[in-house]
PDB file of C-alpha atoms and ligand atoms in Angstrom:
ATOM      1  CA  MET A  25       0.000   0.000   0.000  1.00 88.00           C
ATOM      2  CA  ILE A  26       1.340   3.468  -0.791  1.00 95.00           C
ATOM      3  CA  SER A  27       1.773   6.027   2.008  1.00 96.00           C
ATOM      4  CA  GLY A  28      -0.840   8.726   2.640  1.00 96.00           C
ATOM      5  CA  ILE A  29       1.712  11.481   1.925  1.00 97.00           C
ATOM      6  CA  LEU A  30       2.598  10.083  -1.510  1.00 98.00           C
ATOM      7  CA  ALA A  31      -1.087   9.409  -2.260  1.00 98.00           C
ATOM      8  CA  SER A  32      -2.025  13.055  -1.576  1.00 98.00           C
ATOM      9  CA  ALA A  33       0.807  14.365  -3.754  1.00 98.00           C
ATOM     10  CA  TRP A  34      -0.119  12.008  -6.621  1.00 98.00           C
ATOM     11  CA  HIS A  35      -3.840  12.797  -6.293  1.00 98.00           C
ATOM     12  CA  GLU A  36      -2.909  16.419  -6.972  1.00 98.00           C
ATOM     13  CA  ALA A  37      -0.484  15.532  -9.803  1.00 98.00           C
ATOM     14  CA  ILE A  38      -2.792  13.196 -11.797  1.00 98.00           C
ATOM     15  CA  PRO A  39      -4.852  15.917 -13.575  1.00 97.00           C
ATOM     16  CA  ARG A  40      -1.704  17.954 -14.299  1.00 96.00           C
ATOM     17  CA  ARG A  41       0.384  15.136 -15.838  1.00 97.00           C
ATOM     18  CA  HIS A  42       0.577  14.923 -19.620  1.00 96.00           C
ATOM     19  CA  SER A  43       3.194  13.683 -22.074  1.00 95.00           C
ATOM     20  CA  THR A  44       5.837  16.285 -22.951  1.00 94.00           C
ATOM     21  CA  ARG A  45       7.975  15.594 -26.053  1.00 93.00           C
ATOM     22  CA  ASN A  46       9.872  18.837 -26.457  1.00 92.00           C
ATOM     23  CA  TYR A  47      12.139  20.084 -23.662  1.00 94.00           C
ATOM     24  CA  ASP A  48      14.530  22.946 -23.068  1.00 91.00           C
ATOM     25  CA  GLU A  49      18.098  22.429 -21.910  1.00 87.00           C
ATOM     26  CA  ARG A  50      17.717  23.426 -18.273  1.00 90.00           C
ATOM     27  CA  PRO A  51      19.177  20.671 -16.062  1.00 89.00           C
ATOM     28  CA  VAL A  52      17.075  19.232 -13.269  1.00 94.00           C
ATOM     29  CA  PRO A  53      18.265  20.798  -9.976  1.00 95.00           C
ATOM     30  CA  ASP A  54      19.736  18.302  -7.504  1.00 95.00           C
ATOM     31  CA  GLU A  55      17.057  19.029  -4.900  1.00 96.00           C
ATOM     32  CA  LEU A  56      14.344  17.883  -7.344  1.00 96.00           C
ATOM     33  CA  LEU A  57      16.300  14.741  -8.295  1.00 96.00           C
ATOM     34  CA  ASN A  58      16.763  14.065  -4.570  1.00 96.00           C
ATOM     35  CA  GLY A  59      12.983  14.197  -4.224  1.00 95.00           C
ATOM     36  CA  LEU A  60      12.722  11.218  -6.593  1.00 98.00           C
ATOM     37  CA  THR A  61      15.648   9.137  -5.338  1.00 97.00           C
ATOM     38  CA  PRO A  62      13.830   7.469  -2.394  1.00 98.00           C
ATOM     39  CA  LEU A  63      11.235   6.076  -4.825  1.00 98.00           C
ATOM     40  CA  LEU A  64      13.618   4.521  -7.366  1.00 98.00           C
ATOM     41  CA  SER A  65      13.854   1.132  -5.674  1.00 98.00           C
ATOM     42  CA  GLY A  66      10.120   0.990  -4.931  1.00 98.00           C
ATOM     43  CA  PHE A  67       7.549   2.526  -2.583  1.00 98.00           C
ATOM     44  CA  ALA A  68       5.075  -0.362  -2.058  1.00 98.00           C
ATOM     45  CA  PRO A  69       5.118  -4.183  -2.274  1.00 97.00           C
ATOM     46  CA  LEU A  70       3.583  -4.095  -5.775  1.00 98.00           C
ATOM     47  CA  CYS A  71       6.819  -2.484  -7.074  1.00 98.00           C
ATOM     48  CA  GLU A  72       8.679  -5.739  -6.517  1.00 98.00           C
ATOM     49  CA  GLY A  73      10.124  -6.806  -9.882  1.00 98.00           C
ATOM     50  CA  ALA A  74      10.918  -3.275 -11.069  1.00 98.00           C
ATOM     51  CA  ARG A  75      13.270  -0.402 -10.299  1.00 98.00           C
ATOM     52  CA  ALA A  76      14.272   2.901 -11.863  1.00 98.00           C
ATOM     53  CA  VAL A  77      17.691   4.366 -12.644  1.00 98.00           C
ATOM     54  CA  ILE A  78      18.659   7.981 -13.340  1.00 97.00           C
ATOM     55  CA  VAL A  79      20.504   8.348 -16.673  1.00 97.00           C
ATOM     56  CA  ALA A  80      22.447  11.578 -16.892  1.00 94.00           C
ATOM     57  CA  ASP A  81      24.194  11.381 -20.261  1.00 91.00           C
ATOM     58  CA  GLY A  82      23.543  10.568 -23.897  1.00 91.00           C
ATOM     59  CA  THR A  83      19.819  11.343 -23.948  1.00 93.00           C
ATOM     60  CA  PRO A  84      19.810  12.587 -27.601  1.00 92.00           C
ATOM     61  CA  LYS A  85      21.207   9.186 -28.667  1.00 93.00           C
ATOM     62  CA  ILE A  86      18.745   7.274 -26.465  1.00 95.00           C
ATOM     63  CA  PHE A  87      15.468   8.830 -27.668  1.00 93.00           C
ATOM     64  CA  THR A  88      15.376   7.800 -31.316  1.00 88.00           C
ATOM     65  CA  GLY A  89      11.703   7.567 -32.328  1.00 77.00           C
ATOM     66  CA  ILE A  90       9.755   4.461 -33.364  1.00 72.00           C
ATOM     67  CA  ILE A  91       9.628   4.795 -37.134  1.00 67.00           C
ATOM     68  CA  GLY A  92      11.536   7.765 -38.399  1.00 64.00           C
ATOM     69  CA  SER A  93      10.468  10.559 -36.106  1.00 70.00           C
ATOM     70  CA  PHE A  94       7.102   9.072 -35.008  1.00 70.00           C
ATOM     71  CA  GLY A  95       6.807   8.911 -31.247  1.00 75.00           C
ATOM     72  CA  LYS A  96      10.050  10.814 -30.905  1.00 82.00           C
ATOM     73  CA  ILE A  97      11.175  13.034 -28.074  1.00 86.00           C
ATOM     74  CA  THR A  98      12.281  15.856 -30.370  1.00 83.00           C
ATOM     75  CA  ALA A  99      14.410  17.767 -27.884  1.00 85.00           C
ATOM     76  CA  PRO A 100      15.315  15.550 -24.931  1.00 90.00           C
ATOM     77  CA  PRO A 101      16.562  17.141 -21.711  1.00 91.00           C
ATOM     78  CA  PRO A 102      19.951  16.099 -20.258  1.00 92.00           C
ATOM     79  CA  VAL A 103      18.418  13.696 -17.728  1.00 95.00           C
ATOM     80  CA  ALA A 104      16.170  10.650 -18.128  1.00 97.00           C
ATOM     81  CA  LEU A 105      14.874   7.761 -16.063  1.00 98.00           C
ATOM     82  CA  ALA A 106      15.147   4.133 -17.145  1.00 98.00           C
ATOM     83  CA  PHE A 107      12.447   1.769 -15.866  1.00 98.00           C
ATOM     84  CA  VAL A 108      14.107  -1.609 -15.331  1.00 98.00           C
ATOM     85  CA  ALA A 109      12.109  -4.842 -15.070  1.00 98.00           C
ATOM     86  CA  ASP A 110      13.311  -8.084 -13.516  1.00 98.00           C
ATOM     87  CA  THR A 111      11.819 -10.526 -16.025  1.00 98.00           C
ATOM     88  CA  SER A 112      12.195 -13.430 -13.579  1.00 98.00           C
ATOM     89  CA  HIS A 113       9.457 -11.863 -11.412  1.00 97.00           C
ATOM     90  CA  PRO A 114       5.929 -13.162 -12.236  1.00 96.00           C
ATOM     91  CA  HIS A 115       4.379  -9.669 -12.236  1.00 96.00           C
ATOM     92  CA  TYR A 116       7.226  -7.591 -13.674  1.00 97.00           C
ATOM     93  CA  GLN A 117       5.075  -5.901 -16.339  1.00 97.00           C
ATOM     94  CA  VAL A 118       2.484  -4.613 -13.844  1.00 98.00           C
ATOM     95  CA  ALA A 119       5.283  -3.729 -11.395  1.00 98.00           C
ATOM     96  CA  THR A 120       7.063  -1.621 -14.024  1.00 98.00           C
ATOM     97  CA  GLY A 121       3.923   0.375 -14.849  1.00 98.00           C
ATOM     98  CA  TYR A 122       3.006   0.828 -11.177  1.00 98.00           C
ATOM     99  CA  LEU A 123       6.505   1.878 -10.049  1.00 98.00           C
ATOM    100  CA  GLY A 124       7.167   4.038 -13.112  1.00 98.00           C
ATOM    101  CA  GLU A 125       3.907   5.948 -12.820  1.00 98.00           C
ATOM    102  CA  GLY A 126       4.470   6.625  -9.101  1.00 98.00           C
ATOM    103  CA  ILE A 127       7.811   8.215  -9.977  1.00 98.00           C
ATOM    104  CA  ILE A 128       6.327  10.100 -12.942  1.00 98.00           C
ATOM    105  CA  LEU A 129       3.568  11.533 -10.728  1.00 98.00           C
ATOM    106  CA  GLN A 130       6.119  12.529  -8.086  1.00 98.00           C
ATOM    107  CA  ALA A 131       8.138  14.284 -10.816  1.00 98.00           C
ATOM    108  CA  THR A 132       4.939  16.051 -11.967  1.00 98.00           C
ATOM    109  CA  TYR A 133       4.215  17.055  -8.371  1.00 98.00           C
ATOM    110  CA  LEU A 134       7.723  18.560  -8.176  1.00 98.00           C
ATOM    111  CA  GLY A 135       7.117  20.575 -11.377  1.00 97.00           C
ATOM    112  CA  LEU A 136       9.006  18.359 -13.850  1.00 97.00           C
ATOM    113  CA  ALA A 137       7.814  17.283 -17.298  1.00 97.00           C
ATOM    114  CA  THR A 138       7.861  13.628 -18.381  1.00 97.00           C
ATOM    115  CA  CYS A 139       6.737  11.215 -21.122  1.00 96.00           C
ATOM    116  CA  TRP A 140       6.562   7.435 -20.922  1.00 97.00           C
ATOM    117  CA  VAL A 141       8.576   6.062 -23.858  1.00 96.00           C
ATOM    118  CA  SER A 142       8.614   2.342 -24.608  1.00 95.00           C
ATOM    119  CA  GLY A 143       8.997   2.307 -28.398  1.00 91.00           C
ATOM    120  CA  GLY A 144      10.931   5.477 -29.078  1.00 90.00           C
ATOM    121  CA  PHE A 145      14.211   4.693 -27.353  1.00 94.00           C
ATOM    122  CA  SER A 146      17.297   2.702 -28.325  1.00 93.00           C
ATOM    123  CA  SER A 147      17.668  -0.405 -26.126  1.00 94.00           C
ATOM    124  CA  ALA A 148      21.365  -0.638 -26.980  1.00 95.00           C
ATOM    125  CA  GLU A 149      22.042   2.971 -25.947  1.00 95.00           C
ATOM    126  CA  ALA A 150      20.019   2.541 -22.748  1.00 96.00           C
ATOM    127  CA  LYS A 151      21.752  -0.756 -21.917  1.00 95.00           C
ATOM    128  CA  SER A 152      25.178   0.806 -22.285  1.00 96.00           C
ATOM    129  CA  ARG A 153      24.287   3.309 -19.538  1.00 96.00           C
ATOM    130  CA  VAL A 154      22.410   1.127 -17.046  1.00 97.00           C
ATOM    131  CA  GLU A 155      23.993  -1.789 -15.195  1.00 97.00           C
ATOM    132  CA  LEU A 156      21.643  -4.738 -15.594  1.00 98.00           C
ATOM    133  CA  GLU A 157      21.445  -8.181 -13.969  1.00 98.00           C
ATOM    134  CA  PRO A 158      21.062 -11.056 -16.495  1.00 98.00           C
ATOM    135  CA  SER A 159      17.295 -11.270 -15.844  1.00 98.00           C
ATOM    136  CA  GLU A 160      16.740  -7.509 -16.150  1.00 98.00           C
ATOM    137  CA  LYS A 161      15.841  -5.299 -19.102  1.00 97.00           C
ATOM    138  CA  VAL A 162      15.028  -1.624 -19.618  1.00 98.00           C
ATOM    139  CA  MET A 163      11.293  -1.737 -20.470  1.00 97.00           C
ATOM    140  CA  ALA A 164      10.627   1.973 -20.797  1.00 97.00           C
ATOM    141  CA  MET A 165      12.130   5.384 -20.163  1.00 97.00           C
ATOM    142  CA  THR A 166      11.058   8.943 -19.545  1.00 97.00           C
ATOM    143  CA  PRO A 167      12.876  12.192 -20.231  1.00 96.00           C
ATOM    144  CA  LEU A 168      12.956  14.319 -17.092  1.00 97.00           C
ATOM    145  CA  GLY A 169      13.124  18.091 -17.385  1.00 96.00           C
ATOM    146  CA  PHE A 170      11.276  21.261 -18.246  1.00 96.00           C
ATOM    147  CA  ALA A 171       8.933  21.701 -21.197  1.00 94.00           C
ATOM    148  CA  ALA A 172      10.159  23.989 -23.999  1.00 92.00           C
ATOM    149  CA  PRO A 173       7.991  27.112 -24.516  1.00 86.00           C
ATOM    150  CA  ASP A 174       6.945  25.786 -27.961  1.00 72.00           C
ATOM    151  CA  GLU A 175       6.169  22.319 -26.606  1.00 69.00           C
ATOM    152  CA  THR A 176       2.827  22.124 -28.367  1.00 55.00           C
ATOM    153  CA  LEU A 177       4.574  22.191 -31.784  1.00 48.00           C
ATOM    154  CA  GLY A 178       6.517  19.051 -30.879  1.00 46.00           C
ATOM    155  CA  THR A 179       3.375  17.174 -29.906  1.00 49.00           C
ATOM    156  CA  LYS A 180       1.256  17.909 -32.961  1.00 48.00           C
ATOM    157  CA  GLY A 181       2.189  14.822 -34.982  1.00 47.00           C
ATOM    158  CA  ILE A 182       1.753  12.281 -32.252  1.00 45.00           C
ATOM    159  CA  LYS A 183      -1.413  13.910 -30.963  1.00 48.00           C
ATOM    160  CA  ALA A 184      -3.052  13.425 -34.333  1.00 44.00           C
ATOM    161  CA  VAL A 185      -2.355   9.695 -34.142  1.00 43.00           C
ATOM    162  CA  THR A 186      -2.925   8.973 -30.476  1.00 46.00           C
ATOM    163  CA  SER A 187      -5.642  11.522 -29.672  1.00 47.00           C
ATOM    164  CA  ALA A 188      -3.645  12.346 -26.577  1.00 45.00           C
ATOM    165  CA  HIS A 189      -5.708  13.489 -23.602  1.00 64.00           C
ATOM    166  CA  LYS A 190      -8.853  11.905 -25.049  1.00 92.00           C
ATOM    167  CA  ARG A 191     -10.155   8.962 -23.113  1.00 97.00           C
ATOM    168  CA  LYS A 192     -13.040   6.465 -23.282  1.00 96.00           C
ATOM    169  CA  HIS A 193     -16.078   7.250 -21.135  1.00 96.00           C
ATOM    170  CA  LEU A 194     -16.225   5.568 -17.747  1.00 96.00           C
ATOM    171  CA  SER A 195     -19.499   3.877 -18.713  1.00 96.00           C
ATOM    172  CA  SER A 196     -17.751   1.990 -21.526  1.00 96.00           C
ATOM    173  CA  ILE A 197     -14.921   0.618 -19.375  1.00 98.00           C
ATOM    174  CA  VAL A 198     -16.686  -0.252 -16.100  1.00 98.00           C
ATOM    175  CA  SER A 199     -19.133  -3.127 -15.487  1.00 98.00           C
ATOM    176  CA  GLY A 200     -20.750  -4.593 -12.369  1.00 98.00           C
ATOM    177  CA  LEU A 201     -22.612  -2.561  -9.760  1.00 98.00           C
ATOM    178  CA  PRO A 202     -24.303   0.632 -11.029  1.00 97.00           C
ATOM    179  CA  PRO A 203     -22.551   3.879  -9.942  1.00 97.00           C
ATOM    180  CA  LYS A 204     -25.297   4.643  -7.402  1.00 97.00           C
ATOM    181  CA  ASP A 205     -24.243   1.512  -5.451  1.00 97.00           C
ATOM    182  CA  TRP A 206     -20.476   2.218  -5.486  1.00 97.00           C
ATOM    183  CA  LEU A 207     -18.734   3.007  -2.200  1.00 95.00           C
ATOM    184  CA  PRO A 208     -18.172   6.755  -1.724  1.00 92.00           C
ATOM    185  CA  ASP A 209     -14.933   7.806  -3.487  1.00 95.00           C
ATOM    186  CA  CYS A 210     -14.821   4.679  -5.665  1.00 97.00           C
ATOM    187  CA  GLY A 211     -16.029   6.767  -8.625  1.00 97.00           C
ATOM    188  CA  GLU A 212     -13.220   9.303  -8.251  1.00 97.00           C
ATOM    189  CA  ALA A 213     -10.631   6.507  -8.037  1.00 98.00           C
ATOM    190  CA  LEU A 214     -12.052   4.949 -11.233  1.00 98.00           C
ATOM    191  CA  GLU A 215     -11.971   8.365 -12.907  1.00 97.00           C
ATOM    192  CA  ALA A 216      -8.258   8.636 -12.023  1.00 98.00           C
ATOM    193  CA  ALA A 217      -7.646   5.191 -13.555  1.00 98.00           C
ATOM    194  CA  ARG A 218      -9.615   6.217 -16.657  1.00 98.00           C
ATOM    195  CA  ILE A 219      -7.304   9.164 -17.388  1.00 98.00           C
ATOM    196  CA  ALA A 220      -4.091   7.147 -16.855  1.00 98.00           C
ATOM    197  CA  PRO A 221      -1.597   7.249 -19.738  1.00 98.00           C
ATOM    198  CA  SER A 222      -1.130   4.164 -21.927  1.00 97.00           C
ATOM    199  CA  ALA A 223       1.016   3.337 -24.950  1.00 96.00           C
ATOM    200  CA  MET A 224      -0.623   4.853 -28.061  1.00 93.00           C
ATOM    201  CA  ASN A 225      -3.423   5.960 -25.729  1.00 96.00           C
ATOM    202  CA  ARG A 226      -5.053   2.545 -26.273  1.00 96.00           C
ATOM    203  CA  GLN A 227      -6.461   2.305 -22.683  1.00 98.00           C
ATOM    204  CA  PRO A 228      -6.312  -1.498 -22.628  1.00 98.00           C
ATOM    205  CA  TRP A 229      -8.212  -1.973 -19.361  1.00 98.00           C
ATOM    206  CA  ARG A 230     -11.663  -2.820 -18.071  1.00 98.00           C
ATOM    207  CA  PHE A 231     -12.942  -2.572 -14.481  1.00 98.00           C
ATOM    208  CA  ASP A 232     -15.615  -4.562 -12.702  1.00 98.00           C
ATOM    209  CA  VAL A 233     -17.073  -3.232  -9.449  1.00 98.00           C
ATOM    210  CA  ASP A 234     -18.771  -5.314  -6.765  1.00 97.00           C
ATOM    211  CA  ASP A 235     -19.375  -4.742  -3.074  1.00 95.00           C
ATOM    212  CA  LYS A 236     -16.022  -6.278  -2.120  1.00 96.00           C
ATOM    213  CA  GLY A 237     -13.720  -4.478  -4.530  1.00 97.00           C
ATOM    214  CA  VAL A 238     -12.718  -3.582  -8.083  1.00 98.00           C
ATOM    215  CA  THR A 239     -11.201  -5.980 -10.603  1.00 98.00           C
ATOM    216  CA  ILE A 240      -8.967  -4.791 -13.441  1.00 98.00           C
ATOM    217  CA  SER A 241      -8.618  -6.868 -16.625  1.00 98.00           C
ATOM    218  CA  THR A 242      -6.760  -6.312 -19.845  1.00 97.00           C
ATOM    219  CA  PHE A 243      -8.744  -5.501 -22.961  1.00 96.00           C
ATOM    220  CA  GLY A 244      -7.528  -5.880 -26.540  1.00 91.00           C
ATOM    221  CA  LEU A 245      -4.639  -7.702 -28.119  1.00 89.00           C
ATOM    222  CA  ASP A 246      -1.141  -7.695 -26.681  1.00 89.00           C
ATOM    223  CA  LEU A 247       0.560  -6.963 -29.999  1.00 88.00           C
ATOM    224  CA  PHE A 248       3.628  -4.961 -29.008  1.00 88.00           C
ATOM    225  CA  PRO A 249       6.318  -6.772 -26.990  1.00 87.00           C
ATOM    226  CA  ARG A 250       7.911  -3.433 -26.067  1.00 88.00           C
ATOM    227  CA  ALA A 251       4.641  -2.133 -24.634  1.00 92.00           C
ATOM    228  CA  PRO A 252       2.739  -5.003 -22.965  1.00 96.00           C
ATOM    229  CA  VAL A 253      -0.839  -4.203 -21.975  1.00 97.00           C
ATOM    230  CA  LYS A 254      -0.174  -5.296 -18.385  1.00 97.00           C
ATOM    231  CA  LEU A 255       2.342  -2.457 -18.048  1.00 98.00           C
ATOM    232  CA  ASP A 256      -0.449  -0.009 -18.902  1.00 98.00           C
ATOM    233  CA  CYS A 257      -2.692  -1.768 -16.350  1.00 98.00           C
ATOM    234  CA  GLY A 258      -0.002  -1.253 -13.681  1.00 98.00           C
ATOM    235  CA  ILE A 259      -0.165   2.490 -14.434  1.00 98.00           C
ATOM    236  CA  ALA A 260      -3.975   2.571 -14.084  1.00 98.00           C
ATOM    237  CA  MET A 261      -3.729   0.560 -10.831  1.00 98.00           C
ATOM    238  CA  LEU A 262      -1.367   3.161  -9.378  1.00 98.00           C
ATOM    239  CA  HIS A 263      -3.808   5.966 -10.292  1.00 98.00           C
ATOM    240  CA  PHE A 264      -6.753   4.093  -8.746  1.00 98.00           C
ATOM    241  CA  GLU A 265      -4.915   3.315  -5.513  1.00 98.00           C
ATOM    242  CA  ALA A 266      -3.428   6.814  -5.083  1.00 98.00           C
ATOM    243  CA  VAL A 267      -6.827   8.512  -5.321  1.00 98.00           C
ATOM    244  CA  ALA A 268      -8.619   5.847  -3.251  1.00 98.00           C
ATOM    245  CA  ARG A 269      -5.994   6.206  -0.508  1.00 97.00           C
ATOM    246  CA  ALA A 270      -5.947  10.018  -0.654  1.00 97.00           C
ATOM    247  CA  ASN A 271      -9.739  10.016  -0.151  1.00 97.00           C
ATOM    248  CA  GLY A 272      -9.679   7.476   2.690  1.00 95.00           C
ATOM    249  CA  LEU A 273     -11.020   4.525   0.674  1.00 96.00           C
ATOM    250  CA  HIS A 274      -8.708   1.865   2.084  1.00 95.00           C
ATOM    251  CA  GLY A 275      -7.822  -1.414   0.479  1.00 96.00           C
ATOM    252  CA  GLN A 276      -5.088  -3.083  -1.494  1.00 96.00           C
ATOM    253  CA  TRP A 277      -4.389  -4.761  -4.794  1.00 98.00           C
ATOM    254  CA  ARG A 278      -4.140  -8.545  -4.888  1.00 97.00           C
ATOM    255  CA  MET A 279      -2.676  -9.986  -8.078  1.00 97.00           C
ATOM    256  CA  THR A 280      -4.816 -12.603  -9.835  1.00 94.00           C
ATOM    257  CA  ASP A 281      -3.259 -15.001 -12.273  1.00 77.00           C
ATOM    258  CA  GLY A 282      -5.849 -15.194 -15.048  1.00 79.00           C
ATOM    259  CA  ALA A 283      -4.824 -14.512 -18.651  1.00 83.00           C
ATOM    260  CA  SER A 284      -6.841 -11.300 -18.830  1.00 91.00           C
ATOM    261  CA  HIS A 285      -7.707 -10.759 -15.125  1.00 94.00           C
ATOM    262  CA  VAL A 286      -4.830  -8.751 -13.724  1.00 97.00           C
ATOM    263  CA  ALA A 287      -5.655  -7.868 -10.125  1.00 98.00           C
ATOM    264  CA  GLU A 288      -8.401  -7.132  -7.644  1.00 98.00           C
ATOM    265  CA  PHE A 289      -8.477  -4.119  -5.308  1.00 98.00           C
ATOM    266  CA  ILE A 290     -10.117  -5.440  -2.154  1.00 97.00           C
ATOM    267  CA  PHE A 291     -11.780  -2.832   0.057  1.00 96.00           C
ATOM    268  CA  ALA A 292     -10.376  -2.941   3.597  1.00 94.00           C
ATOM    269  CA  ASP A 293     -13.788  -3.351   5.246  1.00 74.00           C
ATOM    270  CA  ALA A 294     -15.132  -5.925   2.756  1.00 66.00           C
ATOM    271  CA  ASN A 295     -16.240  -9.216   4.328  1.00 57.00           C
ATOM    272  CA  PRO A 296     -14.219 -12.141   2.932  1.00 55.00           C
TER     273      PRO A 296
HETATM  274  C1  FMN B 735       3.875   2.407 -21.637  1.00 68.40           C
HETATM  275  C2  FMN B 735       3.834   3.647 -22.490  1.00 68.40           C
HETATM  276  C3  FMN B 735       4.656   3.760 -23.585  1.00 68.40           C
HETATM  277  C4  FMN B 735       4.662   4.921 -24.367  1.00 68.40           C
HETATM  278  N1  FMN B 735       5.543   5.026 -25.412  1.00 68.40           N
HETATM  279  C5  FMN B 735       5.615   6.183 -26.108  1.00 68.40           C
HETATM  280  C6  FMN B 735       6.605   6.350 -27.130  1.00 68.40           C
HETATM  281  O1  FMN B 735       7.394   5.443 -27.420  1.00 68.40           O
HETATM  282  N2  FMN B 735       6.655   7.554 -27.785  1.00 68.40           N
HETATM  283  C7  FMN B 735       5.804   8.580 -27.461  1.00 68.40           C
HETATM  284  O2  FMN B 735       5.914   9.651 -28.046  1.00 68.40           O
HETATM  285  N3  FMN B 735       4.829   8.438 -26.504  1.00 68.40           N
HETATM  286  C8  FMN B 735       4.738   7.286 -25.825  1.00 68.40           C
HETATM  287  N4  FMN B 735       3.801   7.146 -24.811  1.00 68.40           N
HETATM  288  C9  FMN B 735       2.906   8.269 -24.446  1.00 68.40           C
HETATM  289  C10 FMN B 735       1.452   8.033 -24.872  1.00 68.40           C
HETATM  290  O3  FMN B 735       1.304   8.226 -26.268  1.00 68.40           O
HETATM  291  C11 FMN B 735       0.562   8.980 -24.058  1.00 68.40           C
HETATM  292  O4  FMN B 735       0.662   8.659 -22.698  1.00 68.40           O
HETATM  293  C12 FMN B 735      -0.911   8.896 -24.472  1.00 68.40           C
HETATM  294  O5  FMN B 735      -1.085   9.309 -25.814  1.00 68.40           O
HETATM  295  C13 FMN B 735      -1.807   9.756 -23.564  1.00 68.40           C
HETATM  296  O6  FMN B 735      -1.400  11.105 -23.571  1.00 68.40           O
HETATM  297  P1  FMN B 735      -1.008  11.859 -22.208  1.00 68.40           P
HETATM  298  O7  FMN B 735       0.166  11.074 -21.591  1.00 68.40           O
HETATM  299  O8  FMN B 735      -0.579  13.232 -22.625  1.00 68.40           O
HETATM  300  O9  FMN B 735      -2.180  11.825 -21.284  1.00 68.40           O
HETATM  301  C14 FMN B 735       3.771   5.986 -24.051  1.00 68.40           C
HETATM  302  C15 FMN B 735       2.916   5.850 -22.941  1.00 68.40           C
HETATM  303  C16 FMN B 735       2.946   4.710 -22.160  1.00 68.40           C
HETATM  304  C17 FMN B 735       2.061   4.618 -20.964  1.00 68.40           C
END
């Protein structure tokens, strides 16, 4: 379970976070980097199987774009974060999304700009800068810095393709109990999960609400090995939990092992 202090900060950061692809050259001050350091090795049990590493050189070589310049960080800042997954862990994909989004929201809270990047970076360049155990790989990265004044120009191309900031309606991604029967604050936590970022903005998740908790399942095909849908689900789980916790709706995620069922958030006062 994440701490109340982090949950409040992330609750505030969620509506402000968006993907930034064009940065200026200002370095990240040490005091802001120090604000992220305690989170890099994890902040809750669900982070097990993932960690993050600060990369402070070579960012223009790392952020290459997917095909030509599509999905490219056009002007990367000097610092980035690498999200490292331990592929021997059964839930490493969810763990990477959950851990990475906690750090991204903390960066947002501190006033830094970010963008999840899983396709548009060079694995070889990242690998040469991050020490990895044999079972580990860099699954995704984010630039870390300050948005350039003309940032919107850099986002035009990708926005047209991904409809960034547009999301499916809650009614089309939630089943189970009708909203009038949800626990107080469950709706706001689901709303936070709804606006979570996902690769290509595909939102590959569905939620089912009953009186004991909320189940998250994957939706759609898992076509891109560099951006597994369970990583996106880990991001949405972090959003749900942060807002639930910030509002006093207690509970915790329990991983389920079904092919499409990912996890169940069990309310603390639910009868077993
Ligand atoms: C796991 C993941 C991988 C992503 N990979 C890329 C990428 O390679 N290049 C890119 O420009 N954006 C990438 N994005 C950013 C998404 O396109 C973006 O989050 C989505 O369109 C929603 O927009 P928003 O983040 O501004 O809310 C990625 C996002 C996630 C969550």
